[in-house]
Coordinates of C-alpha atoms in Angstrom, one line a residue:
X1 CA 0.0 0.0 0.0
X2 CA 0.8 3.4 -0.7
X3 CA 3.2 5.4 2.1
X4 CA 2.0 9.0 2.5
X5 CA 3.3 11.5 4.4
X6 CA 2.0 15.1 5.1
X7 CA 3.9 18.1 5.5
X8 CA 2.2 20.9 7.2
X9 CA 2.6 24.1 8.3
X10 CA 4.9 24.8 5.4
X11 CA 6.1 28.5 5.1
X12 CA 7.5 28.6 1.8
X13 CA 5.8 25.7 -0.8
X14 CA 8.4 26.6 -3.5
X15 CA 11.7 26.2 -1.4
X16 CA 10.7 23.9 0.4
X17 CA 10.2 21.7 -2.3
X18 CA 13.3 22.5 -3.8
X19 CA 15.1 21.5 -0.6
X20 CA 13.0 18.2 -0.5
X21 CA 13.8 17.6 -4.1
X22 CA 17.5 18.0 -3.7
X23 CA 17.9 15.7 -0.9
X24 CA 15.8 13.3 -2.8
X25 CA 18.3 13.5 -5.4
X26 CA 20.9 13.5 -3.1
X27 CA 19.8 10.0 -1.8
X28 CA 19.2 8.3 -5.2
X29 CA 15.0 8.6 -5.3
X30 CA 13.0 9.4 -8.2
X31 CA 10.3 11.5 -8.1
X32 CA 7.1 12.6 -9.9
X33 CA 6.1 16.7 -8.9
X34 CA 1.9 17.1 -9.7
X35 CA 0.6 20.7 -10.0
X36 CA -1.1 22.5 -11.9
X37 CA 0.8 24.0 -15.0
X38 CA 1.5 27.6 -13.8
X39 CA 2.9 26.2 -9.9
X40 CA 5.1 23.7 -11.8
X41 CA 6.4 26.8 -14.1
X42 CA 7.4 28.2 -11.4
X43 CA 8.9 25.7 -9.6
X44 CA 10.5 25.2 -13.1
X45 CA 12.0 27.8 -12.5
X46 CA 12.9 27.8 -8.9
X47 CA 15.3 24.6 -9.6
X48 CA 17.0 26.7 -11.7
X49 CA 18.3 29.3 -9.3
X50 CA 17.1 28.2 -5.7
X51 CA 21.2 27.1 -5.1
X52 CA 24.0 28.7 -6.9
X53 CA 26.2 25.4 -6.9
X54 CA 23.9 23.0 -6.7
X55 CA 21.3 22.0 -9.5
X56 CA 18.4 19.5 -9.6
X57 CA 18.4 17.7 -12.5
X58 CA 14.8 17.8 -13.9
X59 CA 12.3 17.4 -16.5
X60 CA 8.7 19.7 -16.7
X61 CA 6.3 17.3 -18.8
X62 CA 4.3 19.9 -20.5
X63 CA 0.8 18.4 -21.7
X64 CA 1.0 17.0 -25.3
X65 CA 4.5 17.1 -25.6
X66 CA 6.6 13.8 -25.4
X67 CA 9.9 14.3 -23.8
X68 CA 13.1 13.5 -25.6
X69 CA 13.4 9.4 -24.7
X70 CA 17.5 10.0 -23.6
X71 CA 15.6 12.1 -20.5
X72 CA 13.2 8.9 -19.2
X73 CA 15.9 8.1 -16.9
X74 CA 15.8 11.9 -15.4
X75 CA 15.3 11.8 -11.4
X76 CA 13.2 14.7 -11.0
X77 CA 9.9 15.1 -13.3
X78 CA 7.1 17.6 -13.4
X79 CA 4.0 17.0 -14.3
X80 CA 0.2 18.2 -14.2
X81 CA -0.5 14.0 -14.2
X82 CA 1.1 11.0 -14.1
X83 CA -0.3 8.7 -16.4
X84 CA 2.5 8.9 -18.9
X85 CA 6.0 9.5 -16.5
X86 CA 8.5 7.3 -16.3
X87 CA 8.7 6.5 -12.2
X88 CA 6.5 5.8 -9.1
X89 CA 8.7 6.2 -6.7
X90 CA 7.7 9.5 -5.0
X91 CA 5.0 11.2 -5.8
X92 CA 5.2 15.2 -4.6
X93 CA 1.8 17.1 -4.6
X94 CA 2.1 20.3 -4.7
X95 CA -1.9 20.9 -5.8
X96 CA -5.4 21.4 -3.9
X97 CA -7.0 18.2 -5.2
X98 CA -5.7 14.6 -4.8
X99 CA -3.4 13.0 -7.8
X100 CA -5.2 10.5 -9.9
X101 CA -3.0 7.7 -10.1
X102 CA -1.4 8.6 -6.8
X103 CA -2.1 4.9 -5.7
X104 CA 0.7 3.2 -8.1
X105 CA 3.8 5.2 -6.4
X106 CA 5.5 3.9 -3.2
X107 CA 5.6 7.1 -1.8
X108 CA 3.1 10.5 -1.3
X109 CA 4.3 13.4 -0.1
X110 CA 1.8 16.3 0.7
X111 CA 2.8 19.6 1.2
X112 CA 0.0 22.1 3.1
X113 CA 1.5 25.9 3.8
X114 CA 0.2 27.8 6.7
X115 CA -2.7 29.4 4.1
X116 CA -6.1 28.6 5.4
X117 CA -7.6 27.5 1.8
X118 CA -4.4 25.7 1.6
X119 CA -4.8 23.7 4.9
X120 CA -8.5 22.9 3.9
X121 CA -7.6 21.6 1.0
X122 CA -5.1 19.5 2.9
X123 CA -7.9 18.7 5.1
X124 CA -9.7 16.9 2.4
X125 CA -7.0 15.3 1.1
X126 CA -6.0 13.6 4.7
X127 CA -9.5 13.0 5.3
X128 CA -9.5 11.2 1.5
X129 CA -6.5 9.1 2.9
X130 CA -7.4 8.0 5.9
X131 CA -10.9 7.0 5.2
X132 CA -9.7 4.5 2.3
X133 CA -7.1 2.9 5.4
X134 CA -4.1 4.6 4.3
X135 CA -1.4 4.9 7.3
X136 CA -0.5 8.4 7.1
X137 CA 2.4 9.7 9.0
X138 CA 2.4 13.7 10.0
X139 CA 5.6 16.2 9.6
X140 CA 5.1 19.6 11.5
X141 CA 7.5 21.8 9.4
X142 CA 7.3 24.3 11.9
X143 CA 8.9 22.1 14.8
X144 CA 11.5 20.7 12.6
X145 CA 14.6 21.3 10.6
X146 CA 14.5 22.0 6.9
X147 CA 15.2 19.1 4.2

């Protein structure tokens, strides 16, 4: 059964991914970033620059377009679904709504900021989770050190 993991209280969504992304790099794990279009732009873009001597390698799936085959092998992927991507390792939601598919990775990561809409969303997400008997285990960003 799927592992999910929520991360709450999250001040800053797009560093904090980056961080989380690098030290899943770092430790050999593949994973699959769902958003919508415009928050995977700019996390995109974040990799890019979040680090001056450190880079992320990455690949941002854009709907309709088939990335290059020599890039399947890529840790790092973004994408608004994950039908078509290449690894189910970890799965990284960085969106309101649950992942369709979310069931065939190993792994979930949820991140909810401190944003009210944000945490309701979360809310329903955990709620979705838990009812279906998925073990879910609970990281207070606020009490602990960053990734």
């Amino acid at each position: 059964m799927t592992e999910v993991s929520f991360h709450f209280n999250v001040p800053d969504r797009m560093g904090y991914a980056c961080r989380l992304l690098r030290k899943a790099v770092r430790r050999g794990a593949k994973v699959v970033v769902c958003a919508p279009g415009d928050i995977l732009s700019r996390l995109d873009r974040q990799l890019w620059v979040f680090e001056p001597l450190d880079f992320v390698p990455h690949v941002h799936a854009r709907p309709g377009q088939a990335p290059a085959p020599r890039l399947r092998d890529t840790p790092v992927w973004l994408s608004e679904q994950v039908r078509e991507v290449p690894h189910h390792d970890v799965l990284l939601n960085m969106g309101d709504e649950l992942v369709d598919g979310f069931e065939s990775f190993a792994r979930v990561i949820e991140l909810v900021s401190q944003d009210g809409e944000d945490r309701q969303a979360g809310r329903a997400r955990w709620k979705h989770y838990s009812d279906r008997g998925y073990a879910i285990t609970r990281h207070d960003v606020a009490q602990e050190p960053q990734p």
